[in-house]
Short mmCIF file of C-alpha atoms in Angstrom, two decimals:
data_model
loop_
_atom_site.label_atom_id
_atom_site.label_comp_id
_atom_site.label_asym_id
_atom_site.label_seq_id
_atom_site.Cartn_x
_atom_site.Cartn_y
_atom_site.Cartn_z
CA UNK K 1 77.42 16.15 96.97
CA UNK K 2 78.02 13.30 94.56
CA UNK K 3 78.69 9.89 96.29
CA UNK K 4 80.93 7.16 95.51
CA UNK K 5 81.05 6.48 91.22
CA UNK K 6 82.16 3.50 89.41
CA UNK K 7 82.26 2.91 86.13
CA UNK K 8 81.04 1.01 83.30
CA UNK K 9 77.70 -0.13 85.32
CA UNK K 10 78.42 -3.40 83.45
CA UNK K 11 81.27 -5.08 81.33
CA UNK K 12 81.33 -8.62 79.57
CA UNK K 13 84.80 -10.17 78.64
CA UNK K 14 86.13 -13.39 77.42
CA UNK K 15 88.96 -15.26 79.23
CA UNK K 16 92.16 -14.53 79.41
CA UNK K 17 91.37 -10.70 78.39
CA UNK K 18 92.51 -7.65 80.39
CA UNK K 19 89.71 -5.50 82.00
CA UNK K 20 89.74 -1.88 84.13
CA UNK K 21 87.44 -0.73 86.23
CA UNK K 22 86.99 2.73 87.53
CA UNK K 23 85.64 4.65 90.22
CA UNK K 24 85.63 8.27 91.71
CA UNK K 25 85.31 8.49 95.45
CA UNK K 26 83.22 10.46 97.75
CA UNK K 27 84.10 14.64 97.92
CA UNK K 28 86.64 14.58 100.84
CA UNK K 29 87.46 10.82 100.45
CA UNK K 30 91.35 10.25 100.16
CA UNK K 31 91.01 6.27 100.54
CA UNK K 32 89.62 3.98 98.10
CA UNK K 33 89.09 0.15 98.88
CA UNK K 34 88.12 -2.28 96.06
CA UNK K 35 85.83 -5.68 96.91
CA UNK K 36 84.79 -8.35 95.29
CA UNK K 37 81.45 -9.83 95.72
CA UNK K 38 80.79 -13.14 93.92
CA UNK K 39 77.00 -13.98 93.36
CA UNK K 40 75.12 -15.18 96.97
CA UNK K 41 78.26 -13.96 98.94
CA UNK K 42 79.25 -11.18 100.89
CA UNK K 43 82.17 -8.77 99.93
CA UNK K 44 85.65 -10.43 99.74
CA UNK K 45 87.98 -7.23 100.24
CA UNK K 46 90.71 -6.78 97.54
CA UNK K 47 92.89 -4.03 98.45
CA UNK K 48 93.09 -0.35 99.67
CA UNK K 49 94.69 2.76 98.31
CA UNK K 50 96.17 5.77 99.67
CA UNK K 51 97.92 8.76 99.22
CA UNK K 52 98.52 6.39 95.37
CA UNK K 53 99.93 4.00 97.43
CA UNK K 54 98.92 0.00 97.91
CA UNK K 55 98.04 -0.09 101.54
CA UNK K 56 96.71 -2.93 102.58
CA UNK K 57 96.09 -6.21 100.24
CA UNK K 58 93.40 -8.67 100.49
CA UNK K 59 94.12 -12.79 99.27
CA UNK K 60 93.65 -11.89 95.65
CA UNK K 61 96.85 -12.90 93.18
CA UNK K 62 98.72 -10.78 91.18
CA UNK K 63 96.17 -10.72 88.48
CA UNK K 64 94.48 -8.07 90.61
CA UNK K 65 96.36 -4.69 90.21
CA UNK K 66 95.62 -0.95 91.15
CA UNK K 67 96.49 2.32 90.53
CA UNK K 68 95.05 5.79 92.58
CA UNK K 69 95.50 9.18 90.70
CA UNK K 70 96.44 12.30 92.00
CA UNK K 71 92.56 13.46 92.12
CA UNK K 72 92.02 10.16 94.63
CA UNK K 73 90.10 8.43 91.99
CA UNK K 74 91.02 4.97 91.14
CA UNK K 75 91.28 1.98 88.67
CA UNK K 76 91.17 -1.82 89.76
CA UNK K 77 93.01 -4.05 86.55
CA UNK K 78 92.22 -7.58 86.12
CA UNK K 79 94.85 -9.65 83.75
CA UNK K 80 94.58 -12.98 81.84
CA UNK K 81 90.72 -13.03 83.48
CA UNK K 82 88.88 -16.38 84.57
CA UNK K 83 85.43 -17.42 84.33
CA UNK K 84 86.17 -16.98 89.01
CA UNK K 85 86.06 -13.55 88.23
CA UNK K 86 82.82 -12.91 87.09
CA UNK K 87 81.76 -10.99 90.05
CA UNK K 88 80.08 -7.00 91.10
CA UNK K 89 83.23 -5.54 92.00
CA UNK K 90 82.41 -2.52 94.49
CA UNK K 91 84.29 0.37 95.32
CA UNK K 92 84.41 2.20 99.00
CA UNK K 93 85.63 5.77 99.55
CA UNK K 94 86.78 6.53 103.40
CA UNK K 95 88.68 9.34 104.57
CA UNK K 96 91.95 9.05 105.94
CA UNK K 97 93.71 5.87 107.33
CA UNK K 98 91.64 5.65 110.15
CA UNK K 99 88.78 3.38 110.91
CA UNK K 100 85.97 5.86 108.91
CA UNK K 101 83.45 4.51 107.60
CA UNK K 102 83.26 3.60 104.24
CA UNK K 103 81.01 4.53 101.36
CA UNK K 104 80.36 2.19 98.69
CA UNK K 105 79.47 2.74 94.98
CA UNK K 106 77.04 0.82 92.97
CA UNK K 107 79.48 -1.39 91.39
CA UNK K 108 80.46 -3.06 88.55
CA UNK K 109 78.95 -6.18 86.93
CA UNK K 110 81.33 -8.33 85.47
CA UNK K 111 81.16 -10.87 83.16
CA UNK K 112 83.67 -13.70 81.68
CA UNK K 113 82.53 -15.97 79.45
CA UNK H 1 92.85 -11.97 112.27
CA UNK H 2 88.91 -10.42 111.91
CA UNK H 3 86.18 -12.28 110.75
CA UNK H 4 82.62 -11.80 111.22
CA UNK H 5 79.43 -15.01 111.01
CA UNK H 6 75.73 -14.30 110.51
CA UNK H 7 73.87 -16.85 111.29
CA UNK H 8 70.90 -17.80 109.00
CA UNK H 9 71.19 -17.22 105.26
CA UNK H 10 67.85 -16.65 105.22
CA UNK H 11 65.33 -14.57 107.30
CA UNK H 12 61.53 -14.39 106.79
CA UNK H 13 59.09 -12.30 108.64
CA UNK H 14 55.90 -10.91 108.50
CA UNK H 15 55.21 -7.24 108.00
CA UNK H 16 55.08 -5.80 111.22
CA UNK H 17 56.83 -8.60 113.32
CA UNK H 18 60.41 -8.13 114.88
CA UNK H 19 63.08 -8.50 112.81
CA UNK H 20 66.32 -10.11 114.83
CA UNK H 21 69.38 -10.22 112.40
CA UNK H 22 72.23 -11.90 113.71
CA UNK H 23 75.87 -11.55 114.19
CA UNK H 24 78.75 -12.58 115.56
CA UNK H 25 82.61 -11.01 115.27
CA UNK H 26 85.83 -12.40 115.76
CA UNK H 27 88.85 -9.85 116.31
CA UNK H 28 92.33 -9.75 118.03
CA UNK H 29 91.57 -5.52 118.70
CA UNK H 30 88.34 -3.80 119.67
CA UNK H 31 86.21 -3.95 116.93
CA UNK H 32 84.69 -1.64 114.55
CA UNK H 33 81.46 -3.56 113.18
CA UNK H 34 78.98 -2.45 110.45
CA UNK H 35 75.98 -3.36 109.03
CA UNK H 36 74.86 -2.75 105.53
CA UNK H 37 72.40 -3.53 103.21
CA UNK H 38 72.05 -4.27 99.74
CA UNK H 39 68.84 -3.47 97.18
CA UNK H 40 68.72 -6.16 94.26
CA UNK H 41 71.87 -4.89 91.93
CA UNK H 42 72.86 -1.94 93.99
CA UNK H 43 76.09 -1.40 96.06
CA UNK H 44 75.71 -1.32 99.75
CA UNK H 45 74.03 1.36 102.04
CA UNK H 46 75.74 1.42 105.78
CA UNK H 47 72.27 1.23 108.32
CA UNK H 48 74.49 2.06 111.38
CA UNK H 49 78.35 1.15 112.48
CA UNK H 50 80.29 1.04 116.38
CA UNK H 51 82.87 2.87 117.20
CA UNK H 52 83.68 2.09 121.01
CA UNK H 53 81.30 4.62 122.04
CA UNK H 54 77.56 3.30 122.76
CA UNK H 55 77.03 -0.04 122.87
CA UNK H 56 73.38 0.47 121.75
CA UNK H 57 73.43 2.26 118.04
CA UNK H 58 70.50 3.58 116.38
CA UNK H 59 70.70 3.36 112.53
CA UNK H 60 68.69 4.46 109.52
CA UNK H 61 65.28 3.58 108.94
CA UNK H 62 64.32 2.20 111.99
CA UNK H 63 67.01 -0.38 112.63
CA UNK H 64 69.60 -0.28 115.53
CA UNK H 65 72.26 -3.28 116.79
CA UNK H 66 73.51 -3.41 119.91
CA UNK H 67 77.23 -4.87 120.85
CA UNK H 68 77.47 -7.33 123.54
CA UNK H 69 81.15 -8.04 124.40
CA UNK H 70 80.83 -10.95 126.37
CA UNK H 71 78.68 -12.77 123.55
CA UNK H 72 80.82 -11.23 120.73
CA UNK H 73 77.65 -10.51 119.41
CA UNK H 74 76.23 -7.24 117.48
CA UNK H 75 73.05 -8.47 116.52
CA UNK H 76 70.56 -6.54 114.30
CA UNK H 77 67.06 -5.90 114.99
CA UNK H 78 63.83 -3.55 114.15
CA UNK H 79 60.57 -3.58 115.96
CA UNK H 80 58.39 -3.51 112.95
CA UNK H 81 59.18 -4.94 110.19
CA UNK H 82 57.93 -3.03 106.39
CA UNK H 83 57.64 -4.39 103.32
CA UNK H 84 60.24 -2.34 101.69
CA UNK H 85 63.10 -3.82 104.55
CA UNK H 86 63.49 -6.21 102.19
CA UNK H 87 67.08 -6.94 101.27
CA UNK H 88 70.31 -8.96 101.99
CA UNK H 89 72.14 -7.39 105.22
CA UNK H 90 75.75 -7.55 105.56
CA UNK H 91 77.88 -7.01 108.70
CA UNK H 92 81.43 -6.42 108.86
CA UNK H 93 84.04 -5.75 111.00
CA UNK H 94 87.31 -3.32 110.21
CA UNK H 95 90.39 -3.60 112.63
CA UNK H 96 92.80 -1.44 112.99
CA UNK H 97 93.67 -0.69 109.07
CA UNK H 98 90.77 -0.23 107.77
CA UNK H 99 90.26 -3.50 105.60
CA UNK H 100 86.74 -4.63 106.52
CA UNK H 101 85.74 -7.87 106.54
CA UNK H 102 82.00 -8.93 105.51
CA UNK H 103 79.94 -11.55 106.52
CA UNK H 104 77.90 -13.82 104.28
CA UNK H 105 74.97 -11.86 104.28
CA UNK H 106 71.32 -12.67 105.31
CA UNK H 107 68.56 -12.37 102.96
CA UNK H 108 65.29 -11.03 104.48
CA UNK H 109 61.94 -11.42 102.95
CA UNK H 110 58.73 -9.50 104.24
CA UNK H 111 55.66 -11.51 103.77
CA UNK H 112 52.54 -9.17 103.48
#
């Protein structure tokens, strides 16, 4: 049973380019959540998808989009990025809208120079 | 709205001492806390998580936390501490939609 999969592993941009990220959730998983977790801190939620819906929406700007497929899987865009958003950005699978658990991936590195 | 506070950004114990990880939670609903770890440049693991049920929770690998209401506390601990515990720990809290909220994270080191 293959967990939680994000990809690329690790990405290096320069300001004020566009980035996506990817990831593929858990088998049975409907909800993805994305995170962002700056260097010595803890997790700073983003937002959550379901059913390809925005669901719930962390204090991130607009800069920060989504989009959920079909399959569940989903992609986290970052516009016009800043040197703030060099960061692992991590990707949770639950299931349902409920209070499950969530699985996490191994993230993405992220750097802007 | 949720929040969650470990105290001490740093932990260090010796290899077979206690290990007491603490946390405390902030939330307008009953909670659903969470702790996690993280292995140098690896996404998180969940140890254990409450639910309402037991207030004592036994996790993976030894660990188990135990929610006290009245402290707003769910504090992290394992008798004996190995060399391979070695990690940051995260806990979190999720109300009712699912949107968790992480602490800061505690770093513990296992001195041989």
């Amino acid at each position: 049973d293959a967990g939680v999969t994000q990809s690329p592993t690790h990405l290096i941009k320069t300001r004020g380019q566009q980035v996506t990220l990817r990831c593929s959730p858990k088998s049975g998983h409907d909800t993805v959540s994305w995170y962002q977790q700056a260097l010595g801190q803890g997790p700073q939620f983003i937002f959550q998808y379901y059913e390809e819906e925005e669901r719930q929406r962390g204090n991130f700007p607009d800069r920060f989009s989504g989009h959920q497929f079909p399959n569940y899987s989903s992609e986290l865009n970052v516009n016009a990025l800043l040197l703030g958003d060099s960061a692992l950005y991590l990707c949770a699978s639950s299931r349902g809208q409920g209070r499950g658990e969530q699985y996490f991936g191994p993230g993405t590195r992220l750097t802007v120079t | 709205a949720q929040s969650v506070t470990q105290l001490g950004s740093h932990v260090s114990v010796s290899e077979g001492a206690l290990v007491l990880l603490r946390c405390n939670y902030s939330s307008s609903v009953p909670p659903y806390l969470f702790w996690y770890v993280q292995y140098p440049n690896q996404g998180l693991q969940l140890l254990l998580k409450y639910t309402s049920a037991a207030t004592l929770v036994k996790g993976i690998n030894g660990f188990e936390a135990e929610f006290k209401k009245s402290e707003t506390s769910f504090h992290l601990t394992k008798p004996s501490a190995h060399m391979s515990d070695a990690a940051e720990y995260f806990c979190a809290v999720s109300d009712l939609r699912n949107d968790m909220r992480f602490g800061a994270g505690t770093r513990l080191t296992v001195k041989p």
